[in-house]
C-alpha cells in the first residue's frame, strides 16, 4: 500500500521533471546507477526535503510533510537500477545497496 501511495505522490509531483518511469527529462534519470547528490535513502530524503535550487529541484518538505517525503523516496528506491532508457547518466555510480544497509 505504501508503494502505491509513493507512486501516486511521484505521479502528482515528480513526473514533470523525472517523467512517468523516472527516466529523466529536466531532472536526472532515477533508474540508472548514477546519482548526482547521493543514492542513499537519507541523502535522497535531504534532497527531496530541501531541493537543489541551482538544479531547479524544489524543496518538497513543506508541501508533502516528512511522512509523504519518506514514502516517495521509498518508491524512488524501487526505480533504482531498472535502467529505463532516458536521460543520459549524471553524477557518480551508486555504491549503496539495501542489503549493505540491513546486513546479513
mmCIF file with all atom_site columns, C-alpha atoms in Angstrom:
data_model
loop_
_atom_site.group_PDB
_atom_site.id
_atom_site.type_symbol
_atom_site.label_atom_id
_atom_site.label_alt_id
_atom_site.label_comp_id
_atom_site.label_asym_id
_atom_site.label_entity_id
_atom_site.label_seq_id
_atom_site.pdbx_PDB_ins_code
_atom_site.Cartn_x
_atom_site.Cartn_y
_atom_site.Cartn_z
_atom_site.occupancy
_atom_site.B_iso_or_equiv
_atom_site.pdbx_formal_charge
_atom_site.auth_seq_id
_atom_site.auth_comp_id
_atom_site.auth_asym_id
_atom_site.auth_atom_id
_atom_site.pdbx_PDB_model_num
ATOM 1   C CA . UNK A 1 1   ? 0.000  0.000   0.000   1.00 0.00 ? 1   UNK A CA 1
ATOM 2   C CA . UNK A 1 2   ? 2.853  2.370   0.807   1.00 0.00 ? 2   UNK A CA 1
ATOM 3   C CA . UNK A 1 3   ? 4.474  1.774   -2.597  1.00 0.00 ? 3   UNK A CA 1
ATOM 4   C CA . UNK A 1 4   ? 1.163  2.578   -4.298  1.00 0.00 ? 4   UNK A CA 1
ATOM 5   C CA . UNK A 1 5   ? 0.976  5.802   -2.278  1.00 0.00 ? 5   UNK A CA 1
ATOM 6   C CA . UNK A 1 6   ? 4.591  6.621   -3.169  1.00 0.00 ? 6   UNK A CA 1
ATOM 7   C CA . UNK A 1 7   ? 3.830  6.044   -6.860  1.00 0.00 ? 7   UNK A CA 1
ATOM 8   C CA . UNK A 1 8   ? 0.840  8.401   -6.633  1.00 0.00 ? 8   UNK A CA 1
ATOM 9   C CA . UNK A 1 9   ? 2.930  11.096  -4.916  1.00 0.00 ? 9   UNK A CA 1
ATOM 10  C CA . UNK A 1 10  ? 5.584  10.636  -7.618  1.00 0.00 ? 10  UNK A CA 1
ATOM 11  C CA . UNK A 1 11  ? 2.960  10.936  -10.368 1.00 0.00 ? 11  UNK A CA 1
ATOM 12  C CA . UNK A 1 12  ? 1.462  14.043  -8.811  1.00 0.00 ? 12  UNK A CA 1
ATOM 13  C CA . UNK A 1 13  ? 4.684  15.914  -8.072  1.00 0.00 ? 13  UNK A CA 1
ATOM 14  C CA . UNK A 1 14  ? 7.715  14.402  -9.803  1.00 0.00 ? 14  UNK A CA 1
ATOM 15  C CA . UNK A 1 15  ? 6.797  13.339  -13.340 1.00 0.00 ? 15  UNK A CA 1
ATOM 16  C CA . UNK A 1 16  ? 7.056  16.872  -14.720 1.00 0.00 ? 16  UNK A CA 1
ATOM 17  C CA . UNK A 1 17  ? 10.844 16.667  -14.355 1.00 0.00 ? 17  UNK A CA 1
ATOM 18  C CA . UNK A 1 18  ? 11.617 12.941  -13.965 1.00 0.00 ? 18  UNK A CA 1
ATOM 19  C CA . UNK A 1 19  ? 8.909  11.520  -16.302 1.00 0.00 ? 19  UNK A CA 1
ATOM 20  C CA . UNK A 1 20  ? 6.486  8.663   -15.647 1.00 0.00 ? 20  UNK A CA 1
ATOM 21  C CA . UNK A 1 21  ? 9.038  5.873   -15.259 1.00 0.00 ? 21  UNK A CA 1
ATOM 22  C CA . UNK A 1 22  ? 11.713 8.047   -13.637 1.00 0.00 ? 22  UNK A CA 1
ATOM 23  C CA . UNK A 1 23  ? 13.775 8.118   -16.839 1.00 0.00 ? 23  UNK A CA 1
ATOM 24  C CA . UNK A 1 24  ? 14.517 11.835  -16.547 1.00 0.00 ? 24  UNK A CA 1
ATOM 25  C CA . UNK A 1 25  ? 13.835 14.953  -18.563 1.00 0.00 ? 25  UNK A CA 1
ATOM 26  C CA . UNK A 1 26  ? 14.647 18.225  -16.839 1.00 0.00 ? 26  UNK A CA 1
ATOM 27  C CA . UNK A 1 27  ? 15.544 16.179  -13.762 1.00 0.00 ? 27  UNK A CA 1
ATOM 28  C CA . UNK A 1 28  ? 18.003 13.288  -13.803 1.00 0.00 ? 28  UNK A CA 1
ATOM 29  C CA . UNK A 1 29  ? 17.240 9.698   -14.696 1.00 0.00 ? 29  UNK A CA 1
ATOM 30  C CA . UNK A 1 30  ? 16.322 7.945   -11.438 1.00 0.00 ? 30  UNK A CA 1
ATOM 31  C CA . UNK A 1 31  ? 16.506 4.469   -12.960 1.00 0.00 ? 31  UNK A CA 1
ATOM 32  C CA . UNK A 1 32  ? 20.209 4.159   -13.703 1.00 0.00 ? 32  UNK A CA 1
ATOM 33  C CA . UNK A 1 33  ? 23.095 3.618   -11.305 1.00 0.00 ? 33  UNK A CA 1
ATOM 34  C CA . UNK A 1 34  ? 24.329 7.239   -11.410 1.00 0.00 ? 34  UNK A CA 1
ATOM 35  C CA . UNK A 1 35  ? 23.344 9.817   -8.815  1.00 0.00 ? 35  UNK A CA 1
ATOM 36  C CA . UNK A 1 36  ? 24.276 13.487  -8.569  1.00 0.00 ? 36  UNK A CA 1
ATOM 37  C CA . UNK A 1 37  ? 23.620 14.054  -4.866  1.00 0.00 ? 37  UNK A CA 1
ATOM 38  C CA . UNK A 1 38  ? 23.888 10.540  -3.468  1.00 0.00 ? 38  UNK A CA 1
ATOM 39  C CA . UNK A 1 39  ? 21.722 7.453   -3.701  1.00 0.00 ? 39  UNK A CA 1
ATOM 40  C CA . UNK A 1 40  ? 21.413 6.508   -0.049  1.00 0.00 ? 40  UNK A CA 1
ATOM 41  C CA . UNK A 1 41  ? 17.923 6.935   1.408   1.00 0.00 ? 41  UNK A CA 1
ATOM 42  C CA . UNK A 1 42  ? 18.931 9.669   3.876   1.00 0.00 ? 42  UNK A CA 1
ATOM 43  C CA . UNK A 1 43  ? 20.681 11.618  1.096   1.00 0.00 ? 43  UNK A CA 1
ATOM 44  C CA . UNK A 1 44  ? 17.590 11.305  -1.079  1.00 0.00 ? 44  UNK A CA 1
ATOM 45  C CA . UNK A 1 45  ? 15.324 12.472  1.752   1.00 0.00 ? 45  UNK A CA 1
ATOM 46  C CA . UNK A 1 46  ? 17.583 15.503  2.242   1.00 0.00 ? 46  UNK A CA 1
ATOM 47  C CA . UNK A 1 47  ? 17.340 16.386  -1.463  1.00 0.00 ? 47  UNK A CA 1
ATOM 48  C CA . UNK A 1 48  ? 13.553 15.977  -1.585  1.00 0.00 ? 48  UNK A CA 1
ATOM 49  C CA . UNK A 1 49  ? 13.136 17.903  1.673   1.00 0.00 ? 49  UNK A CA 1
ATOM 50  C CA . UNK A 1 50  ? 15.369 20.849  0.786   1.00 0.00 ? 50  UNK A CA 1
ATOM 51  C CA . UNK A 1 51  ? 15.589 20.754  -3.004  1.00 0.00 ? 51  UNK A CA 1
ATOM 52  C CA . UNK A 1 52  ? 18.533 21.898  -5.097  1.00 0.00 ? 52  UNK A CA 1
ATOM 53  C CA . UNK A 1 53  ? 17.822 25.436  -6.243  1.00 0.00 ? 53  UNK A CA 1
ATOM 54  C CA . UNK A 1 54  ? 20.769 25.500  -8.663  1.00 0.00 ? 54  UNK A CA 1
ATOM 55  C CA . UNK A 1 55  ? 19.335 22.456  -10.479 1.00 0.00 ? 55  UNK A CA 1
ATOM 56  C CA . UNK A 1 56  ? 15.695 23.578  -10.374 1.00 0.00 ? 56  UNK A CA 1
ATOM 57  C CA . UNK A 1 57  ? 14.688 20.899  -7.839  1.00 0.00 ? 57  UNK A CA 1
ATOM 58  C CA . UNK A 1 58  ? 12.079 22.374  -5.494  1.00 0.00 ? 58  UNK A CA 1
ATOM 59  C CA . UNK A 1 59  ? 12.023 21.727  -1.758  1.00 0.00 ? 59  UNK A CA 1
ATOM 60  C CA . UNK A 1 60  ? 9.055  19.462  -1.038  1.00 0.00 ? 60  UNK A CA 1
ATOM 61  C CA . UNK A 1 61  ? 9.077  19.127  2.767   1.00 0.00 ? 61  UNK A CA 1
ATOM 62  C CA . UNK A 1 62  ? 6.621  21.964  3.446   1.00 0.00 ? 62  UNK A CA 1
ATOM 63  C CA . UNK A 1 63  ? 4.205  20.748  0.793   1.00 0.00 ? 63  UNK A CA 1
ATOM 64  C CA . UNK A 1 64  ? 4.425  16.984  1.370   1.00 0.00 ? 64  UNK A CA 1
ATOM 65  C CA . UNK A 1 65  ? 5.446  16.665  5.017   1.00 0.00 ? 65  UNK A CA 1
ATOM 66  C CA . UNK A 1 66  ? 8.029  14.190  6.325   1.00 0.00 ? 66  UNK A CA 1
ATOM 67  C CA . UNK A 1 67  ? 5.930  11.022  6.031   1.00 0.00 ? 67  UNK A CA 1
ATOM 68  C CA . UNK A 1 68  ? 4.994  11.611  2.396   1.00 0.00 ? 68  UNK A CA 1
ATOM 69  C CA . UNK A 1 69  ? 8.612  12.560  1.571   1.00 0.00 ? 69  UNK A CA 1
ATOM 70  C CA . UNK A 1 70  ? 9.753  9.231   3.046   1.00 0.00 ? 70  UNK A CA 1
ATOM 71  C CA . UNK A 1 71  ? 7.031  7.443   1.103   1.00 0.00 ? 71  UNK A CA 1
ATOM 72  C CA . UNK A 1 72  ? 8.023  8.941   -2.248  1.00 0.00 ? 72  UNK A CA 1
ATOM 73  C CA . UNK A 1 73  ? 11.710 8.258   -1.557  1.00 0.00 ? 73  UNK A CA 1
ATOM 74  C CA . UNK A 1 74  ? 10.839 4.625   -0.781  1.00 0.00 ? 74  UNK A CA 1
ATOM 75  C CA . UNK A 1 75  ? 9.110  4.483   -4.164  1.00 0.00 ? 75  UNK A CA 1
ATOM 76  C CA . UNK A 1 76  ? 12.089 6.087   -5.947  1.00 0.00 ? 76  UNK A CA 1
ATOM 77  C CA . UNK A 1 77  ? 14.327 3.441   -4.386  1.00 0.00 ? 77  UNK A CA 1
ATOM 78  C CA . UNK A 1 78  ? 12.297 0.825   -6.288  1.00 0.00 ? 78  UNK A CA 1
ATOM 79  C CA . UNK A 1 79  ? 13.215 2.596   -9.547  1.00 0.00 ? 79  UNK A CA 1
ATOM 80  C CA . UNK A 1 80  ? 16.972 2.318   -8.965  1.00 0.00 ? 80  UNK A CA 1
ATOM 81  C CA . UNK A 1 81  ? 18.744 0.035   -11.436 1.00 0.00 ? 81  UNK A CA 1
ATOM 82  C CA . UNK A 1 82  ? 15.646 -0.596  -13.547 1.00 0.00 ? 82  UNK A CA 1
ATOM 83  C CA . UNK A 1 83  ? 17.585 1.171   -16.325 1.00 0.00 ? 83  UNK A CA 1
ATOM 84  C CA . UNK A 1 84  ? 14.755 2.735   -18.294 1.00 0.00 ? 84  UNK A CA 1
ATOM 85  C CA . UNK A 1 85  ? 16.110 4.379   -21.434 1.00 0.00 ? 85  UNK A CA 1
ATOM 86  C CA . UNK A 1 86  ? 16.046 8.111   -20.940 1.00 0.00 ? 86  UNK A CA 1
ATOM 87  C CA . UNK A 1 87  ? 18.275 10.968  -19.934 1.00 0.00 ? 87  UNK A CA 1
ATOM 88  C CA . UNK A 1 88  ? 21.995 10.246  -20.067 1.00 0.00 ? 88  UNK A CA 1
ATOM 89  C CA . UNK A 1 89  ? 23.714 9.291   -16.796 1.00 0.00 ? 89  UNK A CA 1
ATOM 90  C CA . UNK A 1 90  ? 24.766 12.111  -14.493 1.00 0.00 ? 90  UNK A CA 1
ATOM 91  C CA . UNK A 1 91  ? 26.822 12.038  -11.323 1.00 0.00 ? 91  UNK A CA 1
ATOM 92  C CA . UNK A 1 92  ? 28.643 9.140   -9.739  1.00 0.00 ? 92  UNK A CA 1
ATOM 93  C CA . UNK A 1 93  ? 27.834 5.417   -9.657  1.00 0.00 ? 93  UNK A CA 1
ATOM 94  C CA . UNK A 1 94  ? 25.828 4.395   -6.626  1.00 0.00 ? 94  UNK A CA 1
ATOM 95  C CA . UNK A 1 95  ? 27.665 2.136   -4.202  1.00 0.00 ? 95  UNK A CA 1
ATOM 96  C CA . UNK A 1 96  ? 24.696 1.791   -1.816  1.00 0.00 ? 96  UNK A CA 1
ATOM 97  C CA . UNK A 1 97  ? 22.706 -1.423  -1.757  1.00 0.00 ? 97  UNK A CA 1
ATOM 98  C CA . UNK A 1 98  ? 19.771 -2.098  0.580   1.00 0.00 ? 98  UNK A CA 1
ATOM 99  C CA . UNK A 1 99  ? 21.444 -5.374  1.590   1.00 0.00 ? 99  UNK A CA 1
ATOM 100 C CA . UNK A 1 100 ? 24.504 -3.470  2.830   1.00 0.00 ? 100 UNK A CA 1
ATOM 101 C CA . UNK A 1 101 ? 22.289 -1.257  4.979   1.00 0.00 ? 101 UNK A CA 1
ATOM 102 C CA . UNK A 1 102 ? 20.440 -4.129  6.645   1.00 0.00 ? 102 UNK A CA 1
ATOM 103 C CA . UNK A 1 103 ? 23.291 -6.601  6.908   1.00 0.00 ? 103 UNK A CA 1
ATOM 104 C CA . UNK A 1 104 ? 23.121 -10.383 6.540   1.00 0.00 ? 104 UNK A CA 1
#
